[in-house]
GROMACS .gro file of C-alpha atoms in nm:
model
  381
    1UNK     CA    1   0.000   0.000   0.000
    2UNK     CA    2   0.121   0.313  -0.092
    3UNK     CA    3   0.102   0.605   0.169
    4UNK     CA    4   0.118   1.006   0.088
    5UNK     CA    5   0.286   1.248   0.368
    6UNK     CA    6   0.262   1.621   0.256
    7UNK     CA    7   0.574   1.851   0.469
    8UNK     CA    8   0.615   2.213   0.335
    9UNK     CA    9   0.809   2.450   0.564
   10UNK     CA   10   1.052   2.656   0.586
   11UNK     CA   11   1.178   2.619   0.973
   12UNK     CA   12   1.405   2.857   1.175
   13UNK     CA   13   1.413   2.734   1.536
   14UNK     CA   14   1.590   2.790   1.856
   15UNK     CA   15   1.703   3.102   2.085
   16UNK     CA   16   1.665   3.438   1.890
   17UNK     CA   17   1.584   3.271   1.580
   18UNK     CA   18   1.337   3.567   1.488
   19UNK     CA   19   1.663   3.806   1.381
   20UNK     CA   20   1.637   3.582   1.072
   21UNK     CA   21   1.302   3.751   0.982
   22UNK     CA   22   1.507   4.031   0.792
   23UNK     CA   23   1.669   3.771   0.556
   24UNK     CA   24   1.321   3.555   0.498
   25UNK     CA   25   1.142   3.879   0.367
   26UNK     CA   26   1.455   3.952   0.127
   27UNK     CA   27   1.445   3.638  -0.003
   28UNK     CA   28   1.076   3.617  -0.061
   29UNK     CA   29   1.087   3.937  -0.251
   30UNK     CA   30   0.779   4.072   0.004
   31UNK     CA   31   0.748   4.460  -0.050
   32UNK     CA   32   0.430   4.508   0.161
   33UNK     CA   33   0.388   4.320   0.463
   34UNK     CA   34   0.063   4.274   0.678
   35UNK     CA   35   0.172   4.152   1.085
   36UNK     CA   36  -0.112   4.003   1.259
   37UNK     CA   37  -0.115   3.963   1.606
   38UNK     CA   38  -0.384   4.007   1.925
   39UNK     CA   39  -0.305   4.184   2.214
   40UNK     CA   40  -0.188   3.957   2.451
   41UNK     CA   41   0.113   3.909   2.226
   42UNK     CA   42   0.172   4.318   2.195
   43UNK     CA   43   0.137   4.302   2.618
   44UNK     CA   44   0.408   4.037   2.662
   45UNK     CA   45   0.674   4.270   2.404
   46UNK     CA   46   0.639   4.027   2.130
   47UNK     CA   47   0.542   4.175   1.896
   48UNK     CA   48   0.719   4.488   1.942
   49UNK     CA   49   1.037   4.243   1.888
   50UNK     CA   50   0.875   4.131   1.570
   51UNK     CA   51   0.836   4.496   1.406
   52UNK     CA   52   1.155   4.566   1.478
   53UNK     CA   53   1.293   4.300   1.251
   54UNK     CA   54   1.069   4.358   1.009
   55UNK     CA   55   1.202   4.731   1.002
   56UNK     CA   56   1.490   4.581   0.877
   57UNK     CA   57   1.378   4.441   0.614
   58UNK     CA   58   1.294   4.754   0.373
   59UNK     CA   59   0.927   4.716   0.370
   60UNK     CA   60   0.574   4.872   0.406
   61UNK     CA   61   0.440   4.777   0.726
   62UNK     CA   62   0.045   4.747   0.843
   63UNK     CA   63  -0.049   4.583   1.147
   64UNK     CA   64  -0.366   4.429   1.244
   65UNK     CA   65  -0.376   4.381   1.605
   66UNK     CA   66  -0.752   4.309   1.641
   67UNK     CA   67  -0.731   3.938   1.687
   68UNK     CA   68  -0.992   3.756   1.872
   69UNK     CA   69  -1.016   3.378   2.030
   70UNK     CA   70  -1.198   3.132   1.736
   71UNK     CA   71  -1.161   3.384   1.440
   72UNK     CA   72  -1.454   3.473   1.300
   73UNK     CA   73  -1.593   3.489   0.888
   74UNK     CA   74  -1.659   3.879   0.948
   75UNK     CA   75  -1.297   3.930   1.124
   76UNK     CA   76  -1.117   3.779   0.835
   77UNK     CA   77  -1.367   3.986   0.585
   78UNK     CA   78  -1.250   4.284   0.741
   79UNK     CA   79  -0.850   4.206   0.801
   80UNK     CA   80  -0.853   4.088   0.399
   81UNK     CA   81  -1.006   4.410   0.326
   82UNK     CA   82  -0.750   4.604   0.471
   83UNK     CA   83  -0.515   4.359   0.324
   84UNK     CA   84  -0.592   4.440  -0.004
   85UNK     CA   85  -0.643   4.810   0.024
   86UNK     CA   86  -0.256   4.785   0.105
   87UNK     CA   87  -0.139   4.552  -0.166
   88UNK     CA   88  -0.014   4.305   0.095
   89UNK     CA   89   0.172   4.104  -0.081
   90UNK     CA   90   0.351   3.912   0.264
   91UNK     CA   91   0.221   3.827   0.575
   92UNK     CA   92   0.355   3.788   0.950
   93UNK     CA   93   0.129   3.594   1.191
   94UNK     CA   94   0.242   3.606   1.572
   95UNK     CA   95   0.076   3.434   1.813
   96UNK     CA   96  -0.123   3.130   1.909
   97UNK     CA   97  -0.344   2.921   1.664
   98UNK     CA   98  -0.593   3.221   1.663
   99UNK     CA   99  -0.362   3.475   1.492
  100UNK     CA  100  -0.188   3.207   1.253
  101UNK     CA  101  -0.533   3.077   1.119
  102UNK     CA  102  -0.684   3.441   1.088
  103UNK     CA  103  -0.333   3.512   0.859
  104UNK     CA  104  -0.376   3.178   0.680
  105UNK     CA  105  -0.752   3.302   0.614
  106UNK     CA  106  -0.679   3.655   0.491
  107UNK     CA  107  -0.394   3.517   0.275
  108UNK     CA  108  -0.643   3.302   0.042
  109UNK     CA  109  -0.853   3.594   0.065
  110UNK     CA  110  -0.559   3.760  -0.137
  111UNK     CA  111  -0.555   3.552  -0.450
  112UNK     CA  112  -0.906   3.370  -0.428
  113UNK     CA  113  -1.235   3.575  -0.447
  114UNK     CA  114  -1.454   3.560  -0.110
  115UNK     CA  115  -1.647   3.512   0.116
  116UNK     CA  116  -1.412   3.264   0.318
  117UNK     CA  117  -1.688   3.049   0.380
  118UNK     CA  118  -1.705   2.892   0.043
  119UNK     CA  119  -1.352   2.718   0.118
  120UNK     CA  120  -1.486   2.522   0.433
  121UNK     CA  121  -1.344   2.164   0.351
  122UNK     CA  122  -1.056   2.004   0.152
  123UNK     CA  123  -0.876   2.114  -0.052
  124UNK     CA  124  -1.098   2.416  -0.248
  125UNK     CA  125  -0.869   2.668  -0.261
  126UNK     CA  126  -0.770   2.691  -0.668
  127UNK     CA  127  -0.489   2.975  -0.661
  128UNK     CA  128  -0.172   3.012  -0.468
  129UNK     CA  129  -0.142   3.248  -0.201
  130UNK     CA  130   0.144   3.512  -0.085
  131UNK     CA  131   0.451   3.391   0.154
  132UNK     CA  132   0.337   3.346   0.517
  133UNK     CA  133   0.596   3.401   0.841
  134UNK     CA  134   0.444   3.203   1.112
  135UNK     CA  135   0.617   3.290   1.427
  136UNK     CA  136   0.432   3.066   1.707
  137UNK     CA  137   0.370   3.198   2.066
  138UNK     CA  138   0.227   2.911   2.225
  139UNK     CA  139   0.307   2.517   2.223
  140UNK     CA  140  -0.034   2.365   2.157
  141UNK     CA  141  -0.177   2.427   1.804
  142UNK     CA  142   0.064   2.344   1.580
  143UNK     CA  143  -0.112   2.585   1.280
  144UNK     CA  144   0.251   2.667   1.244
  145UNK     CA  145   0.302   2.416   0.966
  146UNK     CA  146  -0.034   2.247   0.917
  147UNK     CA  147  -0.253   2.269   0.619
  148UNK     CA  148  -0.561   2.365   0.804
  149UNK     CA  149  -0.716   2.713   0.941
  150UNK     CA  150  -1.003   2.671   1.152
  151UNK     CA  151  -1.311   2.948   1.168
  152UNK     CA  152  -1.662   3.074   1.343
  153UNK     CA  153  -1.928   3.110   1.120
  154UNK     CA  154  -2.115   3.310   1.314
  155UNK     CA  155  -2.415   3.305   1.130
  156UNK     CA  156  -2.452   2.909   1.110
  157UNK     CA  157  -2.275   2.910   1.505
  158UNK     CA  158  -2.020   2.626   1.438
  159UNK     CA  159  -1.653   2.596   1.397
  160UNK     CA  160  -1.597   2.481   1.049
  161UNK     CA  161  -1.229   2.444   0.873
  162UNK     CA  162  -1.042   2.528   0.611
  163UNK     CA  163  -0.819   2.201   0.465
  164UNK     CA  164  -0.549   2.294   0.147
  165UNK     CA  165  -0.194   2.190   0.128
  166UNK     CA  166  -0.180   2.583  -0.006
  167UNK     CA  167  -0.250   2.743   0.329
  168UNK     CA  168   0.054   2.571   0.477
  169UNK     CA  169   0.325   2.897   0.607
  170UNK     CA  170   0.596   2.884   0.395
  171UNK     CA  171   0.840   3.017   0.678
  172UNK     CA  172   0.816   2.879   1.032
  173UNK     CA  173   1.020   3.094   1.307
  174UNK     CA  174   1.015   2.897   1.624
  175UNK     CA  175   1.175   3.093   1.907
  176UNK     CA  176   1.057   2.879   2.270
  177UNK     CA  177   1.135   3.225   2.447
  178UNK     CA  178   0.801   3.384   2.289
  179UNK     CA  179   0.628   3.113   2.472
  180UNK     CA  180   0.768   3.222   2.837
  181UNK     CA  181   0.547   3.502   2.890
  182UNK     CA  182   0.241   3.204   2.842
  183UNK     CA  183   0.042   3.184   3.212
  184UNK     CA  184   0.004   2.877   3.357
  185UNK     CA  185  -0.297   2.796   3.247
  186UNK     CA  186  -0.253   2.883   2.935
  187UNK     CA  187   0.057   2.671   2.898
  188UNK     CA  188  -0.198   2.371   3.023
  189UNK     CA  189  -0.491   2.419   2.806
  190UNK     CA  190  -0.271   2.486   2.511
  191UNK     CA  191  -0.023   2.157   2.567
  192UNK     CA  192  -0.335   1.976   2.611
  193UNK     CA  193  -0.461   2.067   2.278
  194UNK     CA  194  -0.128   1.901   2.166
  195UNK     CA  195  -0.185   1.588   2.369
  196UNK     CA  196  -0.502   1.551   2.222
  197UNK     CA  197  -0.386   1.629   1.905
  198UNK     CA  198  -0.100   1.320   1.907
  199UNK     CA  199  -0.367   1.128   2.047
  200UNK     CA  200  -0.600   1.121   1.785
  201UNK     CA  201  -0.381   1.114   1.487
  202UNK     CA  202  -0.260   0.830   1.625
  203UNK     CA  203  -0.571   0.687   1.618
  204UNK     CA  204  -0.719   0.835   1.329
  205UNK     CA  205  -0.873   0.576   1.071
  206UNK     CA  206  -0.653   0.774   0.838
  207UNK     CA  207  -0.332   0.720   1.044
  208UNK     CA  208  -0.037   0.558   0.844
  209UNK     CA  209   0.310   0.455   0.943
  210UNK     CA  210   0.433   0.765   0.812
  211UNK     CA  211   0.201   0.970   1.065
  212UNK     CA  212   0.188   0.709   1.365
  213UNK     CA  213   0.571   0.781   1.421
  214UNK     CA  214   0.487   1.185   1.504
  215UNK     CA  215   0.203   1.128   1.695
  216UNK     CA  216   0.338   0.893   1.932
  217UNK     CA  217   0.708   1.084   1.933
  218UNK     CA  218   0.483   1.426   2.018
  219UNK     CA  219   0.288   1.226   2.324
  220UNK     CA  220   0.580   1.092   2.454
  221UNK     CA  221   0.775   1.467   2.440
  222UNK     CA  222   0.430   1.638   2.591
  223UNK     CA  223   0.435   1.383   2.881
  224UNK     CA  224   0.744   1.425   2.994
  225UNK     CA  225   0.766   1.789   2.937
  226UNK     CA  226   0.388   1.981   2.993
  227UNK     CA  227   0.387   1.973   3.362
  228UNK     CA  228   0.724   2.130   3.414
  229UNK     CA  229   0.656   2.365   3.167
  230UNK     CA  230   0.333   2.478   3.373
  231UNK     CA  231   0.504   2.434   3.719
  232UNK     CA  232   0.765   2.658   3.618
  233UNK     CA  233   0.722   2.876   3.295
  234UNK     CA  234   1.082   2.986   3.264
  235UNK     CA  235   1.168   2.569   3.246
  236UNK     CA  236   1.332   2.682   2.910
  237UNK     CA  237   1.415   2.329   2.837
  238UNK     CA  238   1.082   2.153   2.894
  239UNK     CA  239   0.945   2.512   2.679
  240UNK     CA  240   1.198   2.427   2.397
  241UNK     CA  241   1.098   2.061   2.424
  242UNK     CA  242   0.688   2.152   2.409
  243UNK     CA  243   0.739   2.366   2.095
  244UNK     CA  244   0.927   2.103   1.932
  245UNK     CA  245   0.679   1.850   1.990
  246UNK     CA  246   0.447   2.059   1.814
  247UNK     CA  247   0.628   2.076   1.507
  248UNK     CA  248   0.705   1.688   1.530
  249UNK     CA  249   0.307   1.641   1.636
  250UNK     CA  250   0.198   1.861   1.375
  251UNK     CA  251   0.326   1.655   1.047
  252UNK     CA  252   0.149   1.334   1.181
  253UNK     CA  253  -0.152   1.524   1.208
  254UNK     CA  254  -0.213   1.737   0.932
  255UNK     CA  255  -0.171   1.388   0.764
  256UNK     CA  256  -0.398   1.215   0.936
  257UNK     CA  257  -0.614   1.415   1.022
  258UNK     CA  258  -0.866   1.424   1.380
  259UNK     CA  259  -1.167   1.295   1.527
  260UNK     CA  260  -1.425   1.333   1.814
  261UNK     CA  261  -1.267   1.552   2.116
  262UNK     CA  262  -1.267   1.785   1.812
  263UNK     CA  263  -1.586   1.759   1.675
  264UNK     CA  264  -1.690   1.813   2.064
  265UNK     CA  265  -1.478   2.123   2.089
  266UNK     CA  266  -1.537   2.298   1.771
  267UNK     CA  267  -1.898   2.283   1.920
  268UNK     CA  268  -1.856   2.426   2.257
  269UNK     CA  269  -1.569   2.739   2.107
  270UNK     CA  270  -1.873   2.791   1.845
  271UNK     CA  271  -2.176   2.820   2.129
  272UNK     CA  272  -1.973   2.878   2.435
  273UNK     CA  273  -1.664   3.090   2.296
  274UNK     CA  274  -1.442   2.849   2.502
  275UNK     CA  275  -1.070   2.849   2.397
  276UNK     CA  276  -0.978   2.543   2.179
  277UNK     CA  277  -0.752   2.390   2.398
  278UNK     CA  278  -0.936   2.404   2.693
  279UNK     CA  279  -1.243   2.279   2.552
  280UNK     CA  280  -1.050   1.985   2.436
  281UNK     CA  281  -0.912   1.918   2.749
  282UNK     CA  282  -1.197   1.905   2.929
  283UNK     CA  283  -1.356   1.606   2.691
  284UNK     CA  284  -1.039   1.464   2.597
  285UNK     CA  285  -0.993   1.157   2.824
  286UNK     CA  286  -1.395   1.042   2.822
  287UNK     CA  287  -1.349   1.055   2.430
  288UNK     CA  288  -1.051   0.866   2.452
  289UNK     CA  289  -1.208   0.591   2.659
  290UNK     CA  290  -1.542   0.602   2.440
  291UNK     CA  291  -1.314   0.533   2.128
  292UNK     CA  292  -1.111   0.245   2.291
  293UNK     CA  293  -1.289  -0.047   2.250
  294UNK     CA  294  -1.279   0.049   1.842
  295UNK     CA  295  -0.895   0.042   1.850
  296UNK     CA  296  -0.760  -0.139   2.215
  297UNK     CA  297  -0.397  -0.216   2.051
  298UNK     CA  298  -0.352   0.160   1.940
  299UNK     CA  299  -0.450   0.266   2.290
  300UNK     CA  300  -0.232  -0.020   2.410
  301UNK     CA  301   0.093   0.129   2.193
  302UNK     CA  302   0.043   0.508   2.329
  303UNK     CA  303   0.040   0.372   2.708
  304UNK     CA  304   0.359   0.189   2.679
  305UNK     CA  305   0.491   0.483   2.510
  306UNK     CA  306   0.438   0.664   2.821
  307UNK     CA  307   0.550   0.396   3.038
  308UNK     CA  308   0.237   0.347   3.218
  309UNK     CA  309   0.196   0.062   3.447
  310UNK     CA  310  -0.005  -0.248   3.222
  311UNK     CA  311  -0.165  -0.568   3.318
  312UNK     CA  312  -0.164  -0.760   3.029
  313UNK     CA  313  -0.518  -0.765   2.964
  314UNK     CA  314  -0.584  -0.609   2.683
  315UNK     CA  315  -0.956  -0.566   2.775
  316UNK     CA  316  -0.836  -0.347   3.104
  317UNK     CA  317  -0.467  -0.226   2.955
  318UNK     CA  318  -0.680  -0.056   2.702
  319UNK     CA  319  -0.840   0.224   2.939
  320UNK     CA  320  -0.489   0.299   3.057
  321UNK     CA  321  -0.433   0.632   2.871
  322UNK     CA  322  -0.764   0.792   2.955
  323UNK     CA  323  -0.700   0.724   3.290
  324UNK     CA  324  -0.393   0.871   3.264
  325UNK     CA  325  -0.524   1.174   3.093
  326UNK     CA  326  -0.793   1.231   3.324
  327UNK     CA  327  -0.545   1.230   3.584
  328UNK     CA  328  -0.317   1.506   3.399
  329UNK     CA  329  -0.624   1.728   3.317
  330UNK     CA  330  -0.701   1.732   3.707
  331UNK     CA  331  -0.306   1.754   3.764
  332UNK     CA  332  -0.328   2.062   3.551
  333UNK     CA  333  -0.616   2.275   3.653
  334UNK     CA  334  -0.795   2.200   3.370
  335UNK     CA  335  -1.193   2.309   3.421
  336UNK     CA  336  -1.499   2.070   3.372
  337UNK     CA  337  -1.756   2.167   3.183
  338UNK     CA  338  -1.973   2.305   3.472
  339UNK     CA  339  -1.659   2.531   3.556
  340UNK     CA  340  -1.671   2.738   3.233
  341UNK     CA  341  -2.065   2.843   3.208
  342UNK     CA  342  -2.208   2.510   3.020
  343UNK     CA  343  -2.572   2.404   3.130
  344UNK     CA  344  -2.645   2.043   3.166
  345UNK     CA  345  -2.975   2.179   2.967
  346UNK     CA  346  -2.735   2.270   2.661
  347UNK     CA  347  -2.639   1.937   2.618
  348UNK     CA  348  -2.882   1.824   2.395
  349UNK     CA  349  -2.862   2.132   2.108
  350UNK     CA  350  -2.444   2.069   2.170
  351UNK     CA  351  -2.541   1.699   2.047
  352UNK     CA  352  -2.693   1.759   1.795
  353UNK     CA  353  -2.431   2.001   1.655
  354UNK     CA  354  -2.153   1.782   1.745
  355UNK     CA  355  -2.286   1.521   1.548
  356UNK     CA  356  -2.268   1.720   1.211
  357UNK     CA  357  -1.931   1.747   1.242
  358UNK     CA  358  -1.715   1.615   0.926
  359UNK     CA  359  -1.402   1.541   1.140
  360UNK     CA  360  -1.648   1.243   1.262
  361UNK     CA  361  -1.517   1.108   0.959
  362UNK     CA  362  -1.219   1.010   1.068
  363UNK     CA  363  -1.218   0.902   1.420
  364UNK     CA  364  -1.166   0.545   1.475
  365UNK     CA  365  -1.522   0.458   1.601
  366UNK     CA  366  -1.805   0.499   1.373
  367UNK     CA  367  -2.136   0.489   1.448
  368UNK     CA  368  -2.134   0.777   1.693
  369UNK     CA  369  -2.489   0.816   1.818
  370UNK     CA  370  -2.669   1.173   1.992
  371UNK     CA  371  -2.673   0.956   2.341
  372UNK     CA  372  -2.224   0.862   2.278
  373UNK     CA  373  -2.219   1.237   2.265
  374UNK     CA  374  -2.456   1.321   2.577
  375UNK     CA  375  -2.278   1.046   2.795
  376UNK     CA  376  -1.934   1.203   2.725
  377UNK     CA  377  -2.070   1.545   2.779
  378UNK     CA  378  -2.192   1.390   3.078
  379UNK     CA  379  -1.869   1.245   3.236
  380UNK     CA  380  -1.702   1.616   3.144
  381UNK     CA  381  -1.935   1.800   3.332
   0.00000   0.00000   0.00000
């Protein structure tokens, strides 16, 4: 059987690797350059590091600094419209997934006629788009160097996604000192978005060889490292080794794509507003056991690759990891659903939305029913 793996990226990483911003724009040709960024990132001095580079680099500068949580159709209509007032023909995205999606948005915006909407799915965008910087802030998302841009149609009130190999930045700088200024729980909800992420690539029923070796690299990197990384934020070497597993996470993913605790997420950020990674911490390990019984030797592989203590039984070895991960979340301060505003009377419209969810496509247990989706809801609340 023959198996595809798509990697495009340019990747600067380590200590002060932003000075090579300068160069990257040269070399790219970029004349007019767009930086996108929200304002947490201007209040930790980010960004103000970031324009300074790109001073150097001989170019017209706008900024858009109006970057909200689960970017919004009508907040990339009005950041591409500025865009193209200004000939942008280069962007800079600094920040979390938030800022790095809204840039990956705006960019097709620039050579593909709108709205945005029209693109939710795979692979609809026709033309190619303009060079892309991604400089990451947080350890978690990974929209550094995937293929995918997620967005809040507002209207319809769901979380829908954008899938093309073109969206892809085609410069990655990946300094782990941007990601020191991250608050604790910030650093949790956002490294347990990457957890879940190796998690369910590794699971995914489009997984291949060529993915399963990321995803179970990344868990074993986020295990080890996410909980000195939120015990002690200046940990520079368990920060290093969280962005890294990002990037190493991130290939396997964007190949084989996700499955439920997203589906269940993209529903609660879309009603709820909740940030990505918490909401997929909160669901993550009752997901994880609800899928286990579909694939007990996967679930099996990622628990030994953790080094958790097995009995041989596959039938009770196979529950090991969400055990494990409902341990962490706990570990971590990570809130249950009751803790961030959701109703137990919501459950039933969240169901129903969940359910329409295409990333349901690829999780490893079909079949998914409105009660599978109340029960977890249940367990997370």
């Amino acid at each position: 059987m023959a198996y595809n793996f798509f990697v495009h990226n340019d990747l600067t990483f380590g200590k002060d690797a932003v000075q090579e911003l300068p160069n990257i724009l040269a070399g790219e040709g970029v004349k007019n350059v767009m930086i996108i960024y929200d304002e947490g990132v201007k209040v930790a001095g980010i960004a103000e590091k970031v324009v300074t580079q790109v001073e150097k680099a001989d170019v017209e500068i706008t900024i858009f600094d109006k970057v909200l949580p689960n970017p919004s159709n009508e907040l990339v209509e009005e950041a591409a419209a500025i865009a193209q007032e200004k000939k942008i023909d280069g962007f800079v995205a600094v920040g979390g997934g938030s800022s790095i999606d809204l840039a990956k948005a705006v960019n097709v915006l620039m050579t593909n006629p709108g709205p945005i909407g029209q693109y939710g799915g795979i692979g609809l965008v026709k033309n190619k788009v303009h060079p892309l910087i991604a400089i990451p802030t947080t350890a978690g998302t990974s929209s550094e160097i995937t293929n995918v841009t997620a967005l809040t149609d507002t209207v319809a009130v769901c979380k829908y996604v954008v899938i093309d190999n073109k969206l892809v930045p085609s410069h990655v700088i990946a300094d782990p000192e941007f990601t020191r200024t991250m608050p604790k729980s910030v650093t949790a909800a956002t490294g347990m978005d990457a957890i879940t992420h190796a998690v369910e690539s590794y699971i995914s029923n489009m997984a291949t060889p060529l993915t399963e070796y990321n995803s179970i690299k990344g868990l074993q990197i986020f295990r080890e490292n996410l909980p000195k990384a939120v015990a002690d934020g200046n940990d520079m070497e368990a920060r290093e080794n969280m962005m890294l597993g990002c990037i190493i996470t991130g290939f396997g993913f964007s190949n084989a794509n996700l499955g439920l605790v997203h589906g269940i997420a993209h529903t609660l950020s879309a009603h709820f507003h909740l940030a990505h990674g918490m909401a997929n911490a909160t669901v993550l390990p009752y997901v994880i056991a609800y899928n286990a019984p579909s694939c007990p030797e996967k679930m099996v592989d990622l628990a030994k690759a953790i080094n958790l203590p097995l009995t041989g039984n596959i039938e009770e070895d196979q529950y090991a990891l969400a055990k494990e991960l409902e341990a962490l979340t706990k570990e971590l301060g990570i809130k249950r659903l009751s803790e961030q505003g959701i109703k137990k009377e919501d459950f039933d419209m969240l169901a129903d939305d969940v359910l329409k969810e295409p990333v349901l496509n690829f999780n490893p247990r079909q079949g998914i029913t409105k009660e599978d989706v109340l029960a977890i809801l249940e367990k997370a609340y």
